[in-house]
Amino acid sequence: MKVLIFDTAERAAECVAQQVIAQVQGKADSVLGLATGGTMLPIYELLVSANKNKQVSFSQASSFNLDEYVGLNPDHPCSYHKFMRDIFFSKTDFDVARAHLPHGNTGDPEAESEDYENLVLGAGGIDLQLLGIGENGHIGFNEPTSSFRSLTRIKTLTKSTIDANRRFFEAPAEPPKYAITMGIETILRGKMIAVLATGKNKSGAVATMVEGAMGAYCPATALQLHRHTTVVLDQAAASELKMRDYYFQVHPDGKDALV
Ligand code: GLP
């Protein structure tokens, strides 16, 4: 794993946005693996600006999002479909016909999961996968004890995940209890992976992901198996890493072209 530590969350997000921009500039029809969550918001803002400034065009790119809540239709204000439309797709030249998310509101979520897995495979695989991390070490919605060989499927969300995501739902609405998520194996098939984690609340999960023993209890530790994963952090998220000085020595101030 390449670990890049920046002094601020803004600079960490810029680093990941730059990686996406470089990927699409180098290959216009890149297949992007996209993520949701608060941590991702500054990345999408930067991508929208870069698109407005004509620095990058997404018109030939395609995308697959990691996950969607079961039971929410694409127009539900808290669905990940709407999140992606509002903050990214509708503000750029992204062709929405090539933007994919699992459908959480189908009558048969199991068949939808299998179809989604096949759709990702059929697209030739993901060139660059963006990831955030949950406080309990989940990636996508792969909760603790998810198999490292898992494919897209339905997962029951933990109380910690439901509590963490409650802020996106207006009370008394409760976050759904289930989600369709790419599996850990689906994620590991991505050619390159960029994980962004910022803030003190992520420092424990980050330390386990990078330096902990690999195990299903912290799904993000599976990324230790991936050859081209870059973990991009601010100081707060990096604060529990034992080898922080070493990472800083290898990539001072996150200096690395990342490509
Ligand atoms: C959700 C998403 C994950 C995301 C995580 C952290 O559970 N399914 O993809 O990484 O939240 O979100 P945040 O960035 O808001 O902390």
XYZ file of C-alpha atoms and ligand atoms in Angstrom:
275
model
C 0.000 0.000 0.000
C 1.147 3.481 -0.758
C 0.280 5.799 2.119
C 0.167 9.541 1.428
C -0.345 11.924 4.334
C -1.353 15.553 3.814
C -1.605 18.382 6.311
C -5.281 19.029 5.553
C -8.361 17.149 4.398
C -8.664 19.570 1.456
C -5.225 18.681 0.149
C -5.882 14.970 0.591
C -9.097 15.267 -1.456
C -7.247 17.264 -4.124
C -4.726 14.459 -4.422
C -7.446 11.876 -5.103
C -9.311 14.186 -7.494
C -6.055 14.654 -9.405
C -5.698 10.912 -9.711
C -9.183 10.661 -11.237
C -8.474 13.547 -13.607
C -5.161 11.993 -14.722
C -6.877 8.637 -15.243
C -9.583 10.104 -17.490
C -7.164 12.400 -19.324
C -5.018 9.345 -20.089
C -7.964 7.151 -21.100
C -11.137 9.005 -22.038
C -13.281 5.868 -21.833
C -12.061 4.936 -18.364
C -14.299 2.829 -16.169
C -14.505 4.539 -12.782
C -15.608 2.861 -9.577
C -17.391 5.573 -7.598
C -18.180 5.926 -3.920
C -20.600 7.968 -1.841
C -20.357 9.363 1.686
C -19.383 12.731 3.099
C -15.657 12.160 2.582
C -16.179 11.991 -1.173
C -17.970 15.358 -1.477
C -14.832 17.522 -1.949
C -13.562 15.119 -4.610
C -16.749 15.514 -6.654
C -16.648 19.298 -6.213
C -13.120 19.345 -7.605
C -14.084 17.073 -10.500
C -17.047 19.315 -11.338
C -14.729 22.377 -11.438
C -12.157 20.563 -13.538
C -14.928 19.595 -15.953
C -16.257 23.180 -16.097
C -12.726 24.486 -16.782
C -12.406 21.968 -19.625
C -9.461 20.369 -17.878
C -11.168 16.997 -18.202
C -14.182 15.569 -20.018
C -16.185 12.640 -18.688
C -18.242 12.279 -21.869
C -16.648 8.957 -22.804
C -16.192 7.594 -19.282
C -18.411 5.080 -17.569
C -18.932 4.396 -13.892
C -20.097 1.837 -11.394
C -21.018 2.894 -7.898
C -20.225 0.639 -4.995
C -23.631 0.372 -3.425
C -27.242 1.411 -2.928
C -29.781 1.034 -0.140
C -32.371 -1.714 -0.553
C -35.877 -0.311 -0.798
C -35.041 3.215 -1.968
C -36.058 4.181 -5.475
C -33.597 6.237 -7.533
C -35.522 9.461 -6.844
C -35.610 9.011 -3.085
C -33.806 12.029 -1.581
C -31.452 9.758 0.400
C -30.719 7.246 -2.354
C -27.176 7.045 -3.655
C -28.643 7.437 -7.169
C -29.828 10.905 -6.201
C -26.608 11.725 -4.338
C -24.554 10.946 -7.442
C -26.927 12.772 -9.803
C -27.045 15.890 -7.663
C -23.393 16.286 -6.831
C -21.679 14.911 -9.901
C -23.490 13.566 -12.968
C -25.913 16.477 -13.499
C -23.097 19.014 -13.081
C -20.710 17.506 -15.604
C -20.761 16.136 -19.141
C -20.969 12.579 -17.768
C -23.285 10.501 -19.975
C -25.780 9.122 -17.454
C -26.480 6.166 -19.735
C -23.005 4.996 -18.769
C -23.367 5.720 -15.045
C -24.384 2.621 -13.129
C -25.584 2.016 -9.599
C -27.295 -1.060 -8.249
C -31.085 -0.669 -8.090
C -32.244 -0.974 -4.516
C -35.941 -0.994 -5.291
C -36.279 -4.075 -7.483
C -38.556 -6.941 -6.491
C -35.593 -9.297 -6.630
C -32.485 -7.722 -5.059
C -30.575 -11.007 -5.320
C -31.016 -11.138 -9.098
C -30.170 -7.426 -9.266
C -26.918 -8.116 -7.369
C -25.912 -10.867 -9.761
C -26.765 -8.721 -12.785
C -24.724 -5.845 -11.384
C -21.699 -8.049 -10.820
C -21.949 -9.226 -14.427
C -22.339 -5.671 -15.670
C -19.068 -4.668 -13.987
C -17.307 -7.699 -15.458
C -18.818 -7.015 -18.877
C -17.433 -3.480 -18.867
C -13.945 -4.955 -18.771
C -13.285 -4.146 -15.133
C -12.801 -0.950 -13.211
C -9.740 1.147 -14.035
C -9.791 3.244 -10.896
C -11.878 2.470 -7.829
C -12.570 5.243 -5.302
C -13.188 4.177 -1.729
C -14.016 5.712 1.592
C -13.925 3.730 4.804
C -16.473 3.264 7.566
C -15.545 3.741 11.203
C -15.859 -0.031 11.620
C -13.542 -0.678 8.648
C -16.236 -1.339 6.052
C -15.639 -0.599 2.370
C -18.698 -0.131 0.187
C -21.228 -1.720 2.530
C -19.070 -4.774 3.221
C -19.556 -4.928 6.942
C -17.216 -6.735 9.376
C -17.022 -10.499 8.697
C -17.710 -10.045 4.964
C -15.835 -12.669 2.977
C -12.772 -11.475 1.112
C -14.137 -13.515 -1.813
C -17.556 -11.852 -1.744
C -19.259 -10.568 -4.894
C -22.118 -8.078 -5.244
C -24.885 -9.052 -2.834
C -27.253 -7.854 -0.150
C -25.748 -6.984 3.210
C -27.442 -6.275 6.521
C -26.065 -3.016 7.875
C -24.574 -2.849 11.354
C -25.943 -0.511 13.987
C -22.710 1.511 13.781
C -23.189 2.077 10.030
C -26.869 2.926 10.405
C -26.022 5.395 13.196
C -23.193 6.968 11.175
C -25.425 7.449 8.118
C -28.458 8.706 10.039
C -27.234 12.286 9.487
C -28.208 11.998 5.813
C -31.819 11.115 6.687
C -34.273 13.653 7.975
C -35.877 12.449 11.227
C -38.123 10.577 11.735
C -36.959 8.758 8.546
C -34.539 5.972 9.410
C -31.738 4.715 7.174
C -32.590 1.370 5.534
C -31.331 -1.808 7.194
C -30.072 -3.472 4.023
C -27.970 -2.494 1.037
C -26.730 -3.989 -2.212
C -22.963 -3.649 -2.337
C -20.124 -4.722 -4.567
C -18.272 -7.502 -2.779
C -14.699 -7.374 -1.577
C -13.560 -9.517 -4.489
C -15.423 -7.182 -6.876
C -13.517 -4.247 -5.375
C -10.158 -6.029 -5.435
C -10.574 -6.665 -9.179
C -10.199 -2.910 -9.778
C -6.905 -2.136 -11.506
C -6.101 0.793 -9.211
C -7.713 1.729 -5.921
C -7.639 5.103 -4.177
C -8.906 5.264 -0.593
C -9.591 8.652 0.963
C -9.993 8.929 4.738
C -10.097 12.185 6.661
C -10.844 13.103 10.249
C -10.040 11.666 13.658
C -13.104 9.370 13.649
C -11.446 7.311 10.890
C -7.998 6.966 12.523
C -8.683 3.586 14.192
C -10.075 1.980 11.038
C -7.217 3.452 8.979
C -4.563 2.064 11.345
C -6.096 -1.417 11.139
C -6.528 -1.221 7.359
C -2.869 -0.339 6.789
C -1.015 -1.980 9.663
C -3.415 -4.457 11.249
C -3.630 -8.188 10.747
C -5.651 -9.065 7.680
C -9.025 -10.434 8.615
C -12.707 -10.274 7.820
C -13.396 -8.369 11.036
C -11.937 -5.289 9.326
C -12.974 -5.623 5.651
C -10.618 -2.820 4.546
C -7.619 -4.983 5.506
C -8.379 -6.956 2.312
C -6.822 -4.019 0.451
C -3.433 -5.233 1.712
C -3.811 -7.919 -0.979
C -4.140 -5.376 -3.783
C -1.054 -4.382 -5.766
C -2.003 -0.806 -6.607
C -3.806 0.745 -3.672
C -3.061 4.288 -2.552
C -4.344 5.376 0.834
C -4.675 9.159 1.028
C -5.039 10.694 4.491
C -5.078 13.931 6.402
C -3.075 14.189 9.633
C -6.085 13.356 11.803
C -6.933 10.133 9.971
C -3.235 9.172 10.009
C -2.813 9.866 13.710
C -2.904 6.227 14.908
C -0.506 4.829 12.308
C 2.585 3.386 13.968
C 4.795 3.930 10.918
C 3.561 7.430 10.127
C 7.109 8.846 10.055
C 8.148 6.190 7.556
C 5.245 6.939 5.192
C 6.111 10.597 5.426
C 9.762 9.811 4.683
C 8.804 7.806 1.573
C 6.286 10.385 0.318
C 7.049 13.674 2.040
C 3.934 15.835 2.113
C 2.209 13.274 -0.079
C 4.599 13.994 -2.935
C 3.977 11.412 -5.525
C 2.625 11.617 -9.044
C 0.173 8.840 -8.059
C 0.085 7.491 -11.591
C -21.157 4.553 3.679
C -20.735 4.155 2.270
C -19.247 3.930 2.171
C -18.503 5.100 2.796
C -18.855 5.190 4.252
C -18.160 6.322 4.975
O -21.362 3.486 4.513
N -21.406 2.967 1.832
O -18.894 3.794 0.806
O -17.109 4.914 2.665
O -20.267 5.424 4.339
O -18.846 7.512 4.761
P -18.372 8.938 5.173
O -17.393 9.360 4.141
O -19.617 9.765 5.151
O -17.764 8.828 6.517
